[in-house]
PDB file of C-alpha atoms in Angstrom:
ATOM      1  CA  MET A  26       0.000   0.000   0.000  1.00  0.00           C
ATOM      2  CA  THR A  27       1.124   3.579  -0.337  1.00  0.00           C
ATOM      3  CA  ASP A  28       1.510   6.480   2.098  1.00  0.00           C
ATOM      4  CA  ARG A  29       0.101   8.806  -0.582  1.00  0.00           C
ATOM      5  CA  LEU A  30      -3.426   7.490   0.034  1.00  0.00           C
ATOM      6  CA  PRO A  31      -5.783   9.800   1.947  1.00  0.00           C
ATOM      7  CA  PRO A  32      -6.011   8.756   5.623  1.00  0.00           C
ATOM      8  CA  SER A  33      -9.697   7.856   5.191  1.00  0.00           C
ATOM      9  CA  THR A  34      -8.980   5.355   2.389  1.00  0.00           C
ATOM     10  CA  LEU A  35      -9.908   1.827   3.416  1.00  0.00           C
ATOM     11  CA  ARG A  36      -7.031  -0.543   2.694  1.00  0.00           C
ATOM     12  CA  VAL A  37      -8.347  -4.027   1.916  1.00  0.00           C
ATOM     13  CA  GLY A  38      -6.440  -7.303   1.602  1.00  0.00           C
ATOM     14  CA  LEU A  39      -8.023  -9.727  -0.863  1.00  0.00           C
ATOM     15  CA  PRO A  40      -7.062 -13.418  -1.097  1.00  0.00           C
ATOM     16  CA  SER A  41      -5.127 -14.520  -4.156  1.00  0.00           C
ATOM     17  CA  GLY A  42      -5.029 -18.081  -5.420  1.00  0.00           C
ATOM     18  CA  SER A  43      -8.004 -20.431  -5.156  1.00  0.00           C
ATOM     19  CA  LEU A  44     -10.298 -17.896  -3.450  1.00  0.00           C
ATOM     20  CA  GLN A  45      -9.553 -14.982  -5.776  1.00  0.00           C
ATOM     21  CA  THR A  46     -12.157 -15.604  -8.463  1.00  0.00           C
ATOM     22  CA  ALA A  47     -14.907 -16.462  -5.975  1.00  0.00           C
ATOM     23  CA  THR A  48     -14.102 -13.312  -3.982  1.00  0.00           C
ATOM     24  CA  VAL A  49     -14.218 -11.002  -7.009  1.00  0.00           C
ATOM     25  CA  GLU A  50     -17.534 -12.571  -8.073  1.00  0.00           C
ATOM     26  CA  LEU A  51     -18.961 -12.132  -4.571  1.00  0.00           C
ATOM     27  CA  PHE A  52     -17.996  -8.443  -4.489  1.00  0.00           C
ATOM     28  CA  ALA A  53     -19.598  -8.013  -7.916  1.00  0.00           C
ATOM     29  CA  LYS A  54     -22.861  -9.445  -6.575  1.00  0.00           C
ATOM     30  CA  ALA A  55     -22.543  -7.057  -3.652  1.00  0.00           C
ATOM     31  CA  GLY A  56     -22.265  -4.116  -6.080  1.00  0.00           C
ATOM     32  CA  TYR A  57     -18.485  -3.563  -6.184  1.00  0.00           C
ATOM     33  CA  LYS A  58     -16.668  -3.864  -9.488  1.00  0.00           C
ATOM     34  CA  ILE A  59     -13.076  -5.063  -9.070  1.00  0.00           C
ATOM     35  CA  THR A  60     -10.606  -4.888 -11.952  1.00  0.00           C
ATOM     36  CA  ILE A  61      -7.372  -6.882 -11.785  1.00  0.00           C
ATOM     37  CA  ASP A  62      -4.824  -6.328 -14.525  1.00  0.00           C
ATOM     38  CA  SER A  63      -2.660  -9.223 -15.661  1.00  0.00           C
ATOM     39  CA  ARG A  64       0.224  -9.853 -13.215  1.00  0.00           C
ATOM     40  CA  SER A  65      -0.848  -6.958 -10.989  1.00  0.00           C
ATOM     41  CA  VAL A  66      -1.290  -7.459  -7.260  1.00  0.00           C
ATOM     42  CA  PHE A  67      -3.235  -4.215  -6.865  1.00  0.00           C
ATOM     43  CA  PRO A  68      -6.920  -4.712  -7.751  1.00  0.00           C
ATOM     44  CA  ARG A  69      -8.906  -1.575  -8.510  1.00  0.00           C
ATOM     45  CA  PHE A  70     -12.302  -1.010  -6.902  1.00  0.00           C
ATOM     46  CA  ASP A  71     -14.858   1.232  -8.581  1.00  0.00           C
ATOM     47  CA  ASP A  72     -15.014   3.003  -5.208  1.00  0.00           C
ATOM     48  CA  PRO A  73     -12.169   5.562  -4.861  1.00  0.00           C
ATOM     49  CA  ALA A  74     -12.380   5.287  -1.070  1.00  0.00           C
ATOM     50  CA  ILE A  75     -11.135   1.663  -1.235  1.00  0.00           C
ATOM     51  CA  SER A  76      -7.577   0.561  -2.054  1.00  0.00           C
ATOM     52  CA  ALA A  77      -6.809  -3.143  -2.382  1.00  0.00           C
ATOM     53  CA  VAL A  78      -3.890  -5.544  -2.616  1.00  0.00           C
ATOM     54  CA  LEU A  79      -3.741  -9.289  -3.246  1.00  0.00           C
ATOM     55  CA  PHE A  80      -2.095 -11.516  -0.650  1.00  0.00           C
ATOM     56  CA  ARG A  81      -2.110 -15.217   0.020  1.00  0.00           C
ATOM     57  CA  ALA A  82      -4.963 -16.027   2.390  1.00  0.00           C
ATOM     58  CA  GLN A  83      -2.370 -17.479   4.765  1.00  0.00           C
ATOM     59  CA  GLU A  84      -0.794 -14.026   5.193  1.00  0.00           C
ATOM     60  CA  ILE A  85      -3.764 -11.693   5.459  1.00  0.00           C
ATOM     61  CA  SER A  86      -4.442 -11.908   9.207  1.00  0.00           C
ATOM     62  CA  ARG A  87      -0.780 -11.128   9.924  1.00  0.00           C
ATOM     63  CA  TYR A  88      -0.825  -8.109   7.625  1.00  0.00           C
ATOM     64  CA  VAL A  89      -4.030  -6.864   9.279  1.00  0.00           C
ATOM     65  CA  VAL A  90      -2.384  -7.109  12.701  1.00  0.00           C
ATOM     66  CA  ASP A  91       0.762  -5.383  11.387  1.00  0.00           C
ATOM     67  CA  GLY A  92      -1.286  -2.492   9.964  1.00  0.00           C
ATOM     68  CA  ILE A  93      -0.271  -3.101   6.340  1.00  0.00           C
ATOM     69  CA  VAL A  94      -3.982  -3.305   5.496  1.00  0.00           C
ATOM     70  CA  ASP A  95      -7.013  -2.209   7.524  1.00  0.00           C
ATOM     71  CA  CYS A  96      -9.108  -5.252   6.775  1.00  0.00           C
ATOM     72  CA  GLY A  97      -9.226  -8.363   4.646  1.00  0.00           C
ATOM     73  CA  LEU A  98     -10.870 -11.654   3.785  1.00  0.00           C
ATOM     74  CA  THR A  99      -9.204 -14.835   4.960  1.00  0.00           C
ATOM     75  CA  GLY A 100     -10.035 -18.254   6.335  1.00  0.00           C
ATOM     76  CA  HIS A 101     -10.677 -18.876  10.003  1.00  0.00           C
ATOM     77  CA  ASP A 102      -8.084 -21.651   9.702  1.00  0.00           C
ATOM     78  CA  TRP A 103      -5.281 -19.176   8.928  1.00  0.00           C
ATOM     79  CA  ILE A 104      -6.347 -16.846  11.722  1.00  0.00           C
ATOM     80  CA  VAL A 105      -6.017 -19.802  14.105  1.00  0.00           C
ATOM     81  CA  GLU A 106      -2.752 -20.972  12.528  1.00  0.00           C
ATOM     82  CA  ASN A 107      -1.197 -17.504  12.838  1.00  0.00           C
ATOM     83  CA  GLY A 108      -2.428 -17.107  16.417  1.00  0.00           C
ATOM     84  CA  ASN A 109      -4.224 -13.853  15.584  1.00  0.00           C
ATOM     85  CA  GLU A 110      -7.645 -14.587  17.101  1.00  0.00           C
ATOM     86  CA  SER A 111      -7.213 -12.097  19.941  1.00  0.00           C
ATOM     87  CA  ASP A 112      -5.370  -9.499  17.825  1.00  0.00           C
ATOM     88  CA  ILE A 113      -8.049  -8.789  15.215  1.00  0.00           C
ATOM     89  CA  HIS A 114     -11.714  -7.832  15.120  1.00  0.00           C
ATOM     90  CA  GLU A 115     -13.936 -10.250  13.219  1.00  0.00           C
ATOM     91  CA  ILE A 116     -16.542  -8.216  11.331  1.00  0.00           C
ATOM     92  CA  CYS A 117     -18.532 -11.148   9.996  1.00  0.00           C
ATOM     93  CA  GLU A 118     -18.451 -14.704   8.739  1.00  0.00           C
ATOM     94  CA  LEU A 119     -18.830 -15.170   4.992  1.00  0.00           C
ATOM     95  CA  GLU A 120     -19.926 -18.674   4.071  1.00  0.00           C
ATOM     96  CA  TYR A 121     -18.380 -19.021   0.653  1.00  0.00           C
ATOM     97  CA  SER A 122     -15.309 -20.816  -0.661  1.00  0.00           C
ATOM     98  CA  ARG A 123     -13.659 -21.786  -3.914  1.00  0.00           C
ATOM     99  CA  ALA A 124     -16.152 -24.516  -4.876  1.00  0.00           C
ATOM    100  CA  SER A 125     -19.249 -24.152  -2.705  1.00  0.00           C
ATOM    101  CA  SER A 126     -20.762 -22.532   0.359  1.00  0.00           C
ATOM    102  CA  ASN A 127     -19.645 -25.456   2.529  1.00  0.00           C
ATOM    103  CA  PRO A 128     -17.076 -24.961   5.293  1.00  0.00           C
ATOM    104  CA  ILE A 129     -13.721 -26.536   4.594  1.00  0.00           C
ATOM    105  CA  ARG A 130     -12.412 -29.175   6.974  1.00  0.00           C
ATOM    106  CA  TRP A 131      -8.832 -29.835   7.991  1.00  0.00           C
ATOM    107  CA  VAL A 132      -8.713 -33.592   8.425  1.00  0.00           C
ATOM    108  CA  LEU A 133      -6.200 -36.180   9.580  1.00  0.00           C
ATOM    109  CA  ALA A 134      -6.027 -38.782   6.836  1.00  0.00           C
ATOM    110  CA  VAL A 135      -4.136 -41.986   6.037  1.00  0.00           C
ATOM    111  CA  PRO A 136      -4.115 -44.352   3.048  1.00  0.00           C
ATOM    112  CA  GLU A 137      -7.053 -46.750   2.866  1.00  0.00           C
ATOM    113  CA  GLU A 138      -4.649 -49.663   3.248  1.00  0.00           C
ATOM    114  CA  SER A 139      -2.943 -48.225   6.338  1.00  0.00           C
ATOM    115  CA  ALA A 140      -3.202 -50.062   9.654  1.00  0.00           C
ATOM    116  CA  ILE A 141      -3.577 -46.705  11.444  1.00  0.00           C
ATOM    117  CA  ALA A 142      -7.146 -46.395  12.721  1.00  0.00           C
ATOM    118  CA  ARG A 143      -6.972 -43.583  15.288  1.00  0.00           C
ATOM    119  CA  PRO A 144      -4.729 -40.607  16.109  1.00  0.00           C
ATOM    120  CA  GLU A 145      -3.019 -42.520  18.935  1.00  0.00           C
ATOM    121  CA  ASP A 146      -1.669 -45.012  16.394  1.00  0.00           C
ATOM    122  CA  LEU A 147       0.573 -42.232  15.035  1.00  0.00           C
ATOM    123  CA  GLU A 148       2.768 -42.135  18.151  1.00  0.00           C
ATOM    124  CA  GLY A 149       6.381 -41.602  17.024  1.00  0.00           C
ATOM    125  CA  LYS A 150       5.401 -41.188  13.370  1.00  0.00           C
ATOM    126  CA  ILE A 151       5.548 -38.338  10.810  1.00  0.00           C
ATOM    127  CA  VAL A 152       2.632 -36.167   9.650  1.00  0.00           C
ATOM    128  CA  ALA A 153       2.804 -33.746   6.713  1.00  0.00           C
ATOM    129  CA  THR A 154       0.675 -30.601   6.513  1.00  0.00           C
ATOM    130  CA  GLU A 155       0.601 -26.938   5.574  1.00  0.00           C
ATOM    131  CA  LEU A 156      -1.205 -26.191   8.855  1.00  0.00           C
ATOM    132  CA  VAL A 157       1.818 -26.947  11.030  1.00  0.00           C
ATOM    133  CA  LYS A 158       1.139 -25.041  14.277  1.00  0.00           C
ATOM    134  CA  THR A 159      -2.492 -26.111  14.493  1.00  0.00           C
ATOM    135  CA  THR A 160      -1.525 -29.726  13.865  1.00  0.00           C
ATOM    136  CA  GLN A 161       1.181 -29.572  16.511  1.00  0.00           C
ATOM    137  CA  ARG A 162      -1.295 -28.168  19.040  1.00  0.00           C
ATOM    138  CA  TYR A 163      -3.790 -30.900  18.146  1.00  0.00           C
ATOM    139  CA  PHE A 164      -1.374 -33.740  18.858  1.00  0.00           C
ATOM    140  CA  GLN A 165       0.027 -32.018  21.955  1.00  0.00           C
ATOM    141  CA  SER A 166      -3.493 -31.706  23.370  1.00  0.00           C
ATOM    142  CA  LYS A 167      -3.866 -35.471  23.010  1.00  0.00           C
ATOM    143  CA  GLY A 168      -0.449 -36.238  24.427  1.00  0.00           C
ATOM    144  CA  ILE A 169       0.672 -37.915  21.201  1.00  0.00           C
ATOM    145  CA  ASN A 170       4.312 -37.521  20.171  1.00  0.00           C
ATOM    146  CA  VAL A 171       4.582 -37.020  16.408  1.00  0.00           C
ATOM    147  CA  THR A 172       6.856 -35.143  14.031  1.00  0.00           C
ATOM    148  CA  VAL A 173       4.935 -32.544  12.026  1.00  0.00           C
ATOM    149  CA  GLU A 174       6.569 -31.576   8.722  1.00  0.00           C
ATOM    150  CA  PHE A 175       5.551 -28.652   6.511  1.00  0.00           C
ATOM    151  CA  SER A 176       4.177 -29.675   3.129  1.00  0.00           C
ATOM    152  CA  TRP A 177       4.748 -27.381   0.153  1.00  0.00           C
ATOM    153  CA  GLY A 178       1.746 -28.746  -1.722  1.00  0.00           C
ATOM    154  CA  THR A 179       0.364 -31.980  -3.213  1.00  0.00           C
ATOM    155  CA  THR A 180      -0.040 -33.094   0.376  1.00  0.00           C
ATOM    156  CA  GLU A 181      -2.125 -36.123  -0.638  1.00  0.00           C
ATOM    157  CA  ILE A 182       1.031 -37.757  -2.062  1.00  0.00           C
ATOM    158  CA  LYS A 183       2.802 -37.456   1.301  1.00  0.00           C
ATOM    159  CA  ALA A 184       0.274 -39.792   2.929  1.00  0.00           C
ATOM    160  CA  ARG A 185       2.030 -42.741   1.303  1.00  0.00           C
ATOM    161  CA  LEU A 186       5.554 -41.357   1.585  1.00  0.00           C
ATOM    162  CA  LEU A 187       5.221 -40.604   5.309  1.00  0.00           C
ATOM    163  CA  ASP A 188       2.603 -41.879   7.787  1.00  0.00           C
ATOM    164  CA  ALA A 189      -0.324 -39.448   7.610  1.00  0.00           C
ATOM    165  CA  ILE A 190      -1.370 -36.005   6.439  1.00  0.00           C
ATOM    166  CA  VAL A 191      -3.490 -33.141   7.697  1.00  0.00           C
ATOM    167  CA  ASP A 192      -5.097 -31.527   4.678  1.00  0.00           C
ATOM    168  CA  CYS A 193      -8.098 -29.362   3.866  1.00  0.00           C
ATOM    169  CA  THR A 194     -11.105 -30.728   2.044  1.00  0.00           C
ATOM    170  CA  GLU A 195     -14.276 -29.079   0.857  1.00  0.00           C
ATOM    171  CA  THR A 196     -16.109 -31.869  -0.944  1.00  0.00           C
ATOM    172  CA  GLY A 197     -13.901 -34.866  -0.095  1.00  0.00           C
ATOM    173  CA  SER A 198     -13.384 -35.647  -3.781  1.00  0.00           C
ATOM    174  CA  SER A 199      -9.587 -35.304  -3.693  1.00  0.00           C
ATOM    175  CA  LEU A 200      -9.339 -37.610  -0.675  1.00  0.00           C
ATOM    176  CA  ARG A 201     -11.489 -40.217  -2.394  1.00  0.00           C
ATOM    177  CA  ALA A 202      -9.534 -39.894  -5.637  1.00  0.00           C
ATOM    178  CA  ASN A 203      -6.320 -40.600  -3.736  1.00  0.00           C
ATOM    179  CA  SER A 204      -7.843 -43.472  -1.696  1.00  0.00           C
ATOM    180  CA  LEU A 205      -7.355 -41.704   1.623  1.00  0.00           C
ATOM    181  CA  ARG A 206      -9.314 -42.385   4.790  1.00  0.00           C
ATOM    182  CA  VAL A 207     -10.200 -39.681   7.334  1.00  0.00           C
ATOM    183  CA  ILE A 208      -9.590 -40.626  10.971  1.00  0.00           C
ATOM    184  CA  ASP A 209     -10.308 -37.265  12.611  1.00  0.00           C
ATOM    185  CA  THR A 210     -11.241 -33.630  11.925  1.00  0.00           C
ATOM    186  CA  LEU A 211      -9.012 -30.959  13.453  1.00  0.00           C
ATOM    187  CA  LEU A 212     -10.761 -27.777  12.359  1.00  0.00           C
ATOM    188  CA  ARG A 213     -13.716 -26.482  10.388  1.00  0.00           C
ATOM    189  CA  SER A 214     -13.233 -23.165   8.653  1.00  0.00           C
ATOM    190  CA  THR A 215     -15.156 -20.548   6.713  1.00  0.00           C
ATOM    191  CA  THR A 216     -14.051 -17.232   5.238  1.00  0.00           C
ATOM    192  CA  ARG A 217     -14.041 -14.290   7.648  1.00  0.00           C
ATOM    193  CA  PHE A 218     -14.052 -10.551   7.031  1.00  0.00           C
ATOM    194  CA  ILE A 219     -11.604  -9.190   9.611  1.00  0.00           C
ATOM    195  CA  CYS A 220     -10.008  -5.875  10.482  1.00  0.00           C
ATOM    196  CA  SER A 221      -7.460  -4.372  12.835  1.00  0.00           C
ATOM    197  CA  LYS A 222      -8.722  -3.042  16.128  1.00  0.00           C
ATOM    198  CA  SER A 223      -7.437   0.418  15.221  1.00  0.00           C
ATOM    199  CA  ALA A 224      -9.401   0.432  11.949  1.00  0.00           C
ATOM    200  CA  TRP A 225     -12.554  -0.667  13.796  1.00  0.00           C
ATOM    201  CA  ALA A 226     -12.053   2.251  16.200  1.00  0.00           C
ATOM    202  CA  ASP A 227     -12.017   4.712  13.278  1.00  0.00           C
ATOM    203  CA  PRO A 228     -15.665   5.823  12.725  1.00  0.00           C
ATOM    204  CA  VAL A 229     -15.248   6.466   8.996  1.00  0.00           C
ATOM    205  CA  LYS A 230     -13.523   3.160   8.265  1.00  0.00           C
ATOM    206  CA  ARG A 231     -15.837   1.262  10.577  1.00  0.00           C
ATOM    207  CA  GLU A 232     -18.908   2.514   8.713  1.00  0.00           C
ATOM    208  CA  LYS A 233     -17.289   1.616   5.382  1.00  0.00           C
ATOM    209  CA  MET A 234     -16.422  -1.909   6.548  1.00  0.00           C
ATOM    210  CA  ASP A 235     -19.874  -2.389   8.051  1.00  0.00           C
ATOM    211  CA  ASN A 236     -21.437  -1.343   4.730  1.00  0.00           C
ATOM    212  CA  ILE A 237     -19.276  -3.853   2.863  1.00  0.00           C
ATOM    213  CA  ALA A 238     -20.199  -6.591   5.338  1.00  0.00           C
ATOM    214  CA  ILE A 239     -23.932  -5.948   4.933  1.00  0.00           C
ATOM    215  CA  LEU A 240     -23.673  -6.113   1.145  1.00  0.00           C
ATOM    216  CA  LEU A 241     -21.415  -9.188   1.064  1.00  0.00           C
ATOM    217  CA  ARG A 242     -23.685 -11.102   3.424  1.00  0.00           C
ATOM    218  CA  GLY A 243     -26.669 -10.026   1.350  1.00  0.00           C
ATOM    219  CA  ALA A 244     -24.983 -11.371  -1.778  1.00  0.00           C
ATOM    220  CA  ILE A 245     -24.292 -14.704  -0.069  1.00  0.00           C
ATOM    221  CA  GLU A 246     -27.847 -14.905   1.250  1.00  0.00           C
ATOM    222  CA  ALA A 247     -29.161 -14.384  -2.301  1.00  0.00           C
ATOM    223  CA  ARG A 248     -27.165 -17.245  -3.815  1.00  0.00           C
ATOM    224  CA  SER A 249     -29.679 -19.924  -2.886  1.00  0.00           C
ATOM    225  CA  LYS A 250     -32.815 -17.828  -3.403  1.00  0.00           C
ATOM    226  CA  VAL A 251     -34.967 -16.588  -6.259  1.00  0.00           C
ATOM    227  CA  GLY A 252     -37.709 -14.004  -6.546  1.00  0.00           C
ATOM    228  CA  LEU A 253     -41.163 -15.067  -7.686  1.00  0.00           C
ATOM    229  CA  LYS A 254     -43.997 -12.937  -9.090  1.00  0.00           C
ATOM    230  CA  MET A 255     -47.475 -14.012 -10.125  1.00  0.00           C
ATOM    231  CA  ASN A 256     -51.078 -12.939 -10.467  1.00  0.00           C
ATOM    232  CA  VAL A 257     -53.644 -14.669  -8.249  1.00  0.00           C
ATOM    233  CA  PRO A 258     -57.440 -14.525  -8.265  1.00  0.00           C
ATOM    234  CA  GLU A 259     -58.665 -12.625  -5.193  1.00  0.00           C
ATOM    235  CA  ALA A 260     -60.967 -15.506  -4.324  1.00  0.00           C
ATOM    236  CA  LYS A 261     -58.023 -17.945  -4.115  1.00  0.00           C
ATOM    237  CA  LEU A 262     -55.493 -15.690  -2.384  1.00  0.00           C
ATOM    238  CA  ALA A 263     -56.089 -17.070   1.122  1.00  0.00           C
ATOM    239  CA  ASP A 264     -55.467 -20.641  -0.080  1.00  0.00           C
ATOM    240  CA  VAL A 265     -52.299 -19.682  -1.968  1.00  0.00           C
ATOM    241  CA  ILE A 266     -50.808 -17.871   1.035  1.00  0.00           C
ATOM    242  CA  THR A 267     -51.109 -20.970   3.227  1.00  0.00           C
ATOM    243  CA  PHE A 268     -48.367 -22.799   1.300  1.00  0.00           C
ATOM    244  CA  LEU A 269     -46.406 -19.773   0.104  1.00  0.00           C
ATOM    245  CA  PRO A 270     -43.020 -19.268   1.832  1.00  0.00           C
ATOM    246  CA  ALA A 271     -41.790 -15.759   2.542  1.00  0.00           C
ATOM    247  CA  GLU A 272     -39.141 -13.913   4.522  1.00  0.00           C
ATOM    248  CA  LYS A 273     -41.952 -12.347   6.579  1.00  0.00           C
ATOM    249  CA  SER A 274     -45.059 -12.217   4.415  1.00  0.00           C
ATOM    250  CA  PRO A 275     -45.611 -11.961   0.667  1.00  0.00           C
ATOM    251  CA  THR A 276     -45.990  -8.586  -1.003  1.00  0.00           C
ATOM    252  CA  ILE A 277     -49.525  -8.212  -2.356  1.00  0.00           C
ATOM    253  CA  SER A 278     -50.557  -5.453  -4.777  1.00  0.00           C
ATOM    254  CA  ARG A 279     -53.956  -4.677  -6.218  1.00  0.00           C
ATOM    255  CA  LEU A 280     -54.371  -4.869  -9.993  1.00  0.00           C
ATOM    256  CA  ALA A 281     -56.621  -2.814 -12.251  1.00  0.00           C
ATOM    257  CA  ASP A 282     -58.935  -5.805 -12.385  1.00  0.00           C
ATOM    258  CA  SER A 283     -60.299  -5.893  -8.832  1.00  0.00           C
ATOM    259  CA  ASP A 284     -60.778  -9.668  -9.004  1.00  0.00           C
ATOM    260  CA  TRP A 285     -56.990 -10.205  -9.175  1.00  0.00           C
ATOM    261  CA  VAL A 286     -53.916  -9.358  -7.098  1.00  0.00           C
ATOM    262  CA  ALA A 287     -50.169  -9.445  -7.837  1.00  0.00           C
ATOM    263  CA  VAL A 288     -48.103 -11.463  -5.362  1.00  0.00           C
ATOM    264  CA  GLU A 289     -44.323 -11.312  -4.942  1.00  0.00           C
ATOM    265  CA  VAL A 290     -42.200 -13.471  -2.682  1.00  0.00           C
ATOM    266  CA  ILE A 291     -38.605 -14.631  -2.113  1.00  0.00           C
ATOM    267  CA  LEU A 292     -38.028 -18.361  -1.776  1.00  0.00           C
ATOM    268  CA  GLU A 293     -35.303 -20.966  -1.710  1.00  0.00           C
ATOM    269  CA  GLU A 294     -34.366 -21.983  -5.238  1.00  0.00           C
ATOM    270  CA  LYS A 295     -34.860 -25.657  -4.385  1.00  0.00           C
ATOM    271  CA  GLN A 296     -38.516 -24.918  -3.492  1.00  0.00           C
ATOM    272  CA  GLU A 297     -39.229 -23.513  -6.935  1.00  0.00           C
ATOM    273  CA  ARG A 298     -39.796 -26.793  -8.785  1.00  0.00           C
ATOM    274  CA  GLU A 299     -42.396 -28.034  -6.295  1.00  0.00           C
ATOM    275  CA  LEU A 300     -44.096 -24.724  -5.633  1.00  0.00           C
ATOM    276  CA  ILE A 301     -44.733 -23.511  -9.190  1.00  0.00           C
ATOM    277  CA  PRO A 302     -46.931 -26.477 -10.224  1.00  0.00           C
ATOM    278  CA  ARG A 303     -48.968 -26.001  -7.017  1.00  0.00           C
ATOM    279  CA  LEU A 304     -49.383 -22.319  -7.767  1.00  0.00           C
ATOM    280  CA  LYS A 305     -50.466 -23.072 -11.312  1.00  0.00           C
ATOM    281  CA  ARG A 306     -53.036 -25.589 -10.108  1.00  0.00           C
ATOM    282  CA  ALA A 307     -54.240 -23.067  -7.510  1.00  0.00           C
ATOM    283  CA  GLY A 308     -55.088 -20.619 -10.294  1.00  0.00           C
ATOM    284  CA  ALA A 309     -51.993 -18.385 -10.422  1.00  0.00           C
ATOM    285  CA  THR A 310     -51.010 -16.989 -13.837  1.00  0.00           C
ATOM    286  CA  GLY A 311     -48.134 -14.933 -15.222  1.00  0.00           C
ATOM    287  CA  ILE A 312     -45.690 -16.758 -12.943  1.00  0.00           C
ATOM    288  CA  ILE A 313     -42.160 -15.325 -13.202  1.00  0.00           C
ATOM    289  CA  THR A 314     -39.008 -16.295 -11.309  1.00  0.00           C
ATOM    290  CA  TYR A 315     -35.776 -14.266 -11.370  1.00  0.00           C
ATOM    291  CA  PRO A 316     -32.308 -14.419  -9.795  1.00  0.00           C
ATOM    292  CA  LEU A 317     -31.343 -12.116  -6.944  1.00  0.00           C
ATOM    293  CA  ASN A 318     -28.134 -10.184  -6.345  1.00  0.00           C
ATOM    294  CA  LYS A 319     -28.665  -9.426  -2.666  1.00  0.00           C
ATOM    295  CA  VAL A 320     -31.078 -10.372   0.094  1.00  0.00           C
ATOM    296  CA  ILE A 321     -30.680  -8.169   3.172  1.00  0.00           C
ATOM    297  CA  PRO A 322     -32.472  -9.669   6.199  1.00  0.00           C
TER     298      PRO A 322
END
């Protein structure tokens, strides 16, 4: 970041690597356009009051604590690994990741053919992981003496070269593809929007970060929902409402034809395929569904 920025500029750390694309897409849904030039580590927001830089997710909590950036998006796992839980302010949890909205899990895994069935069976053995400090604390808490080695990547391979691995999984597909068996879960993690305590104490920056949090959470909330509009005969409205889901209650508007009303509601996308046929049979017409960018509770 640069000292030439106005003091009120919010300095944001964005994750590079596997989370980068998902993060840019999430901000776009929230209403922020981010432009990243080829090979540049300085994304440009369409908001001049925000300055951004790309870091590895593993580094962001440290840079927030050190004051290099005011705030950033990183995994709860790396906050724990860096020991920064008490040094930062967590603004909100953001349940999104590179492939889904599921939390990632850091699991202790061994080859399917291994005789190791429980953590205690690893006494005196070697475990490879990128999450070294957390893994060390895990085994220490159980009183199990193991050697924890840092893995530079392709950790699944190390399971057969050493004795076990601690690796992150989102869907479990990589573990299955490599014929690995999970024997314990060390940590579950989601993305967190965090900031330094000094930035949170600044009223201008705090309001800016709070605004971003509201919009990001609204964008995440909208991912699994759709909007639905339809026209319903007045005489059948009471019946339709009984099976119509809504955040609070559906929006009902009178039409020029007094025998009909327009009804609008937000629902889970997975409800759409069962609900629409029921609405049609109940007499609804002009049924329209549409995607949502944000849903603010």
